[in-house]
Coordinates of C-alpha atoms in Angstrom, one line a residue:
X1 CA -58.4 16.9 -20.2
X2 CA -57.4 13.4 -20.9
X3 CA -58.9 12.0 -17.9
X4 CA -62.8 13.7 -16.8
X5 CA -63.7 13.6 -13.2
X6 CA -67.0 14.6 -12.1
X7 CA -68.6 14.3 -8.8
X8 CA -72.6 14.2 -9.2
X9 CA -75.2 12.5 -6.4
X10 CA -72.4 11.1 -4.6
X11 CA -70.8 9.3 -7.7
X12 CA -67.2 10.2 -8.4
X13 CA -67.0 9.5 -12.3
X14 CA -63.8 9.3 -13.9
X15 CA -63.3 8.8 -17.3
X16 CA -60.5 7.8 -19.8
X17 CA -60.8 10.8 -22.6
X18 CA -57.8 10.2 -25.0
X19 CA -59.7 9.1 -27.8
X20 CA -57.2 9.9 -30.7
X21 CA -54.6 8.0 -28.8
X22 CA -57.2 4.8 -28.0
X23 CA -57.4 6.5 -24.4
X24 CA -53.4 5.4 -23.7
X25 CA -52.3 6.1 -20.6
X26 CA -50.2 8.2 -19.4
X27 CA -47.9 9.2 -16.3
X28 CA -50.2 12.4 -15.7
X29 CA -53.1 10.6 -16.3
X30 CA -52.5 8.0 -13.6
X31 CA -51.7 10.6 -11.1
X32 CA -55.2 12.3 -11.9
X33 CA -56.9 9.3 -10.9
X34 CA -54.8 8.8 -8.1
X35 CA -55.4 12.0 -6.5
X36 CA -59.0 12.2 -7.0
X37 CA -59.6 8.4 -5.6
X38 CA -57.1 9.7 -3.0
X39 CA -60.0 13.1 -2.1
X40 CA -62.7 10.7 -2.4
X41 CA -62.0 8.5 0.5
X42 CA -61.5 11.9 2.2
X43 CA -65.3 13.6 0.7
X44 CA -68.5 11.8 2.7
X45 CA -70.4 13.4 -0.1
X46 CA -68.8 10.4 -2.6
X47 CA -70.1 7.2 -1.9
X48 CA -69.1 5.4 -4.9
X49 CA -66.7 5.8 -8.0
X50 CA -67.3 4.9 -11.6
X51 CA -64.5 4.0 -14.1
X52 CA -65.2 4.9 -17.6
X53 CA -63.5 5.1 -21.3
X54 CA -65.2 5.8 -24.0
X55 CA -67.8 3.8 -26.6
X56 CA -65.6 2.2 -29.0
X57 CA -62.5 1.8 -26.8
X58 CA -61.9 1.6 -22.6
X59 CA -58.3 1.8 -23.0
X60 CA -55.5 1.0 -24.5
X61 CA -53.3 0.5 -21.8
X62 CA -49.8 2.4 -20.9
X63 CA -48.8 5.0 -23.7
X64 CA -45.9 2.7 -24.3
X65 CA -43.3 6.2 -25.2
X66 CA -44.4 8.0 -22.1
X67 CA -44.5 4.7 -20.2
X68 CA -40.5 4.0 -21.2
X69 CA -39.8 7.5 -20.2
X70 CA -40.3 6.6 -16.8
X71 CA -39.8 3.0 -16.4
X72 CA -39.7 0.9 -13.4
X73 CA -36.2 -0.1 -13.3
X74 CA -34.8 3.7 -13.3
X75 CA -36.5 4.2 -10.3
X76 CA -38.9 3.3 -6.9
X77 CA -42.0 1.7 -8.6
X78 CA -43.5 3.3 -5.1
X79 CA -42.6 6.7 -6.8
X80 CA -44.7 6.5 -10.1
X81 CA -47.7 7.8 -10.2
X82 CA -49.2 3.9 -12.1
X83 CA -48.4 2.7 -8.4
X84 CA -49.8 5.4 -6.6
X85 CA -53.0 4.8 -9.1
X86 CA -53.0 1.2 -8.6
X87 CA -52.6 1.6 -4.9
X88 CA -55.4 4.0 -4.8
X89 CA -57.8 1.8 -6.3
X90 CA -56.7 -1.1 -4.5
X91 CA -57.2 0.5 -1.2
X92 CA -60.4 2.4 -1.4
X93 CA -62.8 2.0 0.8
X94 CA -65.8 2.7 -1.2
X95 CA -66.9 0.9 -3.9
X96 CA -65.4 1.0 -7.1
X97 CA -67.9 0.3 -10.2
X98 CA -66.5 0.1 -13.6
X99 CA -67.9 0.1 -17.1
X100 CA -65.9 -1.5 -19.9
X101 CA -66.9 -1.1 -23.6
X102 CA -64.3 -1.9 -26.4
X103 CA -60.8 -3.4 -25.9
X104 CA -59.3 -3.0 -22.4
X105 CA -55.5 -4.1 -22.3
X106 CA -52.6 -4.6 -20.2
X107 CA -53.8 -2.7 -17.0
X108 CA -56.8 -1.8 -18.1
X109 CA -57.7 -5.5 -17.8
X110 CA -55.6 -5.3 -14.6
X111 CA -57.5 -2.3 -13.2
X112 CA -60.4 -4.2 -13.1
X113 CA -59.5 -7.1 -11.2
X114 CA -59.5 -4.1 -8.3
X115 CA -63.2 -3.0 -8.9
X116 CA -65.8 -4.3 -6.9
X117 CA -68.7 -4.4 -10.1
X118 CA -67.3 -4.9 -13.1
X119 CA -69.9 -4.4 -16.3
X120 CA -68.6 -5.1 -20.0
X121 CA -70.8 -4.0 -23.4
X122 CA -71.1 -6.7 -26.2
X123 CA -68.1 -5.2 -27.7
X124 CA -65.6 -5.6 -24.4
X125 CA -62.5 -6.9 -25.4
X126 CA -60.1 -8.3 -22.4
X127 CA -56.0 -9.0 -23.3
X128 CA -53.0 -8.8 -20.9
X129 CA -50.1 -9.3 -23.4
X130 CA -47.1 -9.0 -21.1
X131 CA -45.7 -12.1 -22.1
X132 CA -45.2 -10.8 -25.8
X133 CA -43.5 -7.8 -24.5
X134 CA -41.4 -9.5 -22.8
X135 CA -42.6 -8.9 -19.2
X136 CA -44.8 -10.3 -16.5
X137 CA -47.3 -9.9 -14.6
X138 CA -48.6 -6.9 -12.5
X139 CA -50.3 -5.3 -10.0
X140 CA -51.6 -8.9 -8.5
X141 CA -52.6 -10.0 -11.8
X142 CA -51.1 -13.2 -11.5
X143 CA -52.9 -14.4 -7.8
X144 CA -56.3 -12.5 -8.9
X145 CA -57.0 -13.8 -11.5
X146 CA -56.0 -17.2 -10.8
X147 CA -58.2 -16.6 -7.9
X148 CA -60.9 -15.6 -10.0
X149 CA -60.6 -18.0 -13.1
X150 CA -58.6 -20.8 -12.0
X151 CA -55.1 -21.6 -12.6
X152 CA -55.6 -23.4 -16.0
X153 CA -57.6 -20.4 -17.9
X154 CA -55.6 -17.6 -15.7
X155 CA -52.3 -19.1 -17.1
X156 CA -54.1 -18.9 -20.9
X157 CA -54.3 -15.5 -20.4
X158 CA -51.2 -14.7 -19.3
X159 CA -48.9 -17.0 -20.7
X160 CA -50.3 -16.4 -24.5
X161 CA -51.6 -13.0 -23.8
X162 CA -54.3 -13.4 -26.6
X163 CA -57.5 -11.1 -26.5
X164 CA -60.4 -12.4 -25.2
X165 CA -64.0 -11.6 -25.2
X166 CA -67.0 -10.5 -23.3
X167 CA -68.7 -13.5 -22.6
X168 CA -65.8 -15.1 -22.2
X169 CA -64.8 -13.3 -19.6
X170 CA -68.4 -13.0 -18.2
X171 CA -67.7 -17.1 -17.5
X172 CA -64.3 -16.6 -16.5
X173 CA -66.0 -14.5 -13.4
X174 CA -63.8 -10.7 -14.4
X175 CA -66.9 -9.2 -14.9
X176 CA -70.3 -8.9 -13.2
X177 CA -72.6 -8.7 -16.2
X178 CA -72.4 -8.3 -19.8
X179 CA -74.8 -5.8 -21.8
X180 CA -75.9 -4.6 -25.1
X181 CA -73.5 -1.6 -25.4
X182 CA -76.4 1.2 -25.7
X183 CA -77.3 -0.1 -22.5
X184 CA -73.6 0.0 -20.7
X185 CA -73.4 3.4 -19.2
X186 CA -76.5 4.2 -18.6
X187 CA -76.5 0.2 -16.7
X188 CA -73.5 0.9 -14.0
X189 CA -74.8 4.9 -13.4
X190 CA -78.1 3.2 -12.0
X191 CA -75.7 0.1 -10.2
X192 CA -73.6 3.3 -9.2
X193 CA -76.5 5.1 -7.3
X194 CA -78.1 2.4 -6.2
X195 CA -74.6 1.8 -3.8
X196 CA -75.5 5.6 -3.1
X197 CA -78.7 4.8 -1.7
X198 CA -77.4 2.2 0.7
X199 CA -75.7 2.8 4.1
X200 CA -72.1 3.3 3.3
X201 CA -70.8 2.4 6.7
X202 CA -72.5 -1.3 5.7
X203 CA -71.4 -1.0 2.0
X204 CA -67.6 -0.3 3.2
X205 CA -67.8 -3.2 5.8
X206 CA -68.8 -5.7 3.6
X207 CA -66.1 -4.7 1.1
X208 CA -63.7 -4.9 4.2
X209 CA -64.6 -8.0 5.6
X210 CA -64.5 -9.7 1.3
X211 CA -60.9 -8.0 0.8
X212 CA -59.8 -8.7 4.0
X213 CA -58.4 -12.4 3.6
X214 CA -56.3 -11.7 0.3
X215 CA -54.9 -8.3 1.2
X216 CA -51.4 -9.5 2.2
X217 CA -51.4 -11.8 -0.5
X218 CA -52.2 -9.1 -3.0
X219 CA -49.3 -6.9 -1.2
X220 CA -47.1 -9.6 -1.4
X221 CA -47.5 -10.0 -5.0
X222 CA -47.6 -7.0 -6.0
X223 CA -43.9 -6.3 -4.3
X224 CA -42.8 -9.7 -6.4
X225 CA -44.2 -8.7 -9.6
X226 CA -42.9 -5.2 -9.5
X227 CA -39.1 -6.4 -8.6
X228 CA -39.4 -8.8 -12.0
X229 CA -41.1 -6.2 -14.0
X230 CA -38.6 -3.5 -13.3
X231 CA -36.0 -5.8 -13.8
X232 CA -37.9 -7.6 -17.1
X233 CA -37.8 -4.0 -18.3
X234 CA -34.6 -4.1 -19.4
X235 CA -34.2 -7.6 -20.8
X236 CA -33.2 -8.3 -24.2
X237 CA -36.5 -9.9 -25.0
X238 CA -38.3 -6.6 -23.9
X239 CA -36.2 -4.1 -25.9
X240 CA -36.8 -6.7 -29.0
X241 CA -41.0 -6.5 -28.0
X242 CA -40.5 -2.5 -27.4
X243 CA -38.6 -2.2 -30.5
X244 CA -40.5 -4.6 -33.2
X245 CA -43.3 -2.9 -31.5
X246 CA -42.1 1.2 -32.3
X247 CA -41.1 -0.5 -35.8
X248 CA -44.6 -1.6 -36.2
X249 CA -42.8 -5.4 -37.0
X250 CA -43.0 -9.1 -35.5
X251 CA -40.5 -9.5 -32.6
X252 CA -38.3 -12.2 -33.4
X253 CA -37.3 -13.7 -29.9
X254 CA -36.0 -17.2 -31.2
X255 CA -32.2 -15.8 -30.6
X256 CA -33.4 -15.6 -26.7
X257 CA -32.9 -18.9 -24.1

């Protein structure tokens, strides 16, 4: 199973489990989480969910080959199962705890920007490189984490794409705490149940009432950046970034305006 789910003392714990593939994601994959994020909010036995990968590596993002299988711009974005995901996440009700150790890119630095306690390990590493593939934003990316780390270190990010780490993003304000990473898991399974032990009717208000004043500006965005991606998707500039990038070469985009 490339994705685990387990429900134990009211913790719904989903973890990335591609290992050999640096925990890629795929189409099925996406729609695993979906659906059990989707029965979650439906179970009162689940009063929190915990997003893990694995040690060395949270995840490496979208399996770029499956991902161009079913690209955006040959279809609905509202029909893939990454938006249904994304969706999911966005709109739970119960808190959403997640655990980062290793490198974390594209949307699984996206993801995040979702979750309600973020914890990263020593060894987190943060990039969203959709600039060098020739895309933009998603998923709100652009308004959240301008939100969260100010327009001049939010357009860094995006604009260059470069990796980032830990304590970096610890300043920045993406993540709650960071922690020695023996200490990681074992860290946001005790934040995990301590959100178990509290009232949940409280513990979804509060998360209401702190979503409640961006949540048409995150829909908003979210329908903007998904028309440019889709589109974006089959610009010359990406097919040069997909291309370079199956050929294991340098893009060259100097030939682009």
């Amino acid at each position: 199973m490339d994705i685990l789910s387990s429900k134990e003392n009211g913790v719904l714990t989903l973890e990335f489990n591609r290992p050999e593939r640096k925990n890629a994601i795929t189409a099925a994959m996406y729609q695993t989480m979906a659906d059990a994020i989707n029965e979650a909010e439906q179970d009162a036995a689940v009063r929190a969910i915990l997003i893990i990968g694995k040690p060395e590596i949270f995840t490496a993002g979208n399996d770029l080959e499956d991902f161009m299988k079913t690209a955006p711009s040959t279809g609905a974005i509202e029909d893939r199962s990454v938006y249904k995901f994304m969706m999911a996440l966005s709109g739970a009700s119960k808190p959403v705890v997640a655990a980062v150790a290793g490198a974390a890119v594209g949307i699984g630095t996206t993801l995040l920007m979702h979750c309600d306690l973020v914890y990263a390990a020593d060894t987190a590493k943060f990039s969203m490189p959709f600039s060098q593939l020739g895309l933009c934003p998603e998923f709100a990316s652009s308004v959240l984490l301008t939100q969260i780390a100010g327009y001049p270190r939010a357009a860094e990010k995006l604009m260059l794409g470069e990796a980032f780490l830990a304590q970096e993003a610890l300043e920045m304000g993406l993540v709650s705490r960071v922690l020695p990473a023996a200490e990681l898991l074992a860290f946001a399974q005790g934040q995990a149940a301590k959100l178990v032990a509290l009232p949940a009717s409280s513990i979804r208000a509060t998360k209401q009432l702190m979503k409640a004043s961006r949540k048409g500006l995150v829909s908003e965005t979210i329908a903007a950046e998904n028309k440019l991606f889709g589109a974006m998707l089959s610009s010359p500039e990406a097919k040069e970034a997909f291309t370079a990038f199956f050929q294991k070469r340098k893009p060259d985009f100097s030939q682009f305006a």
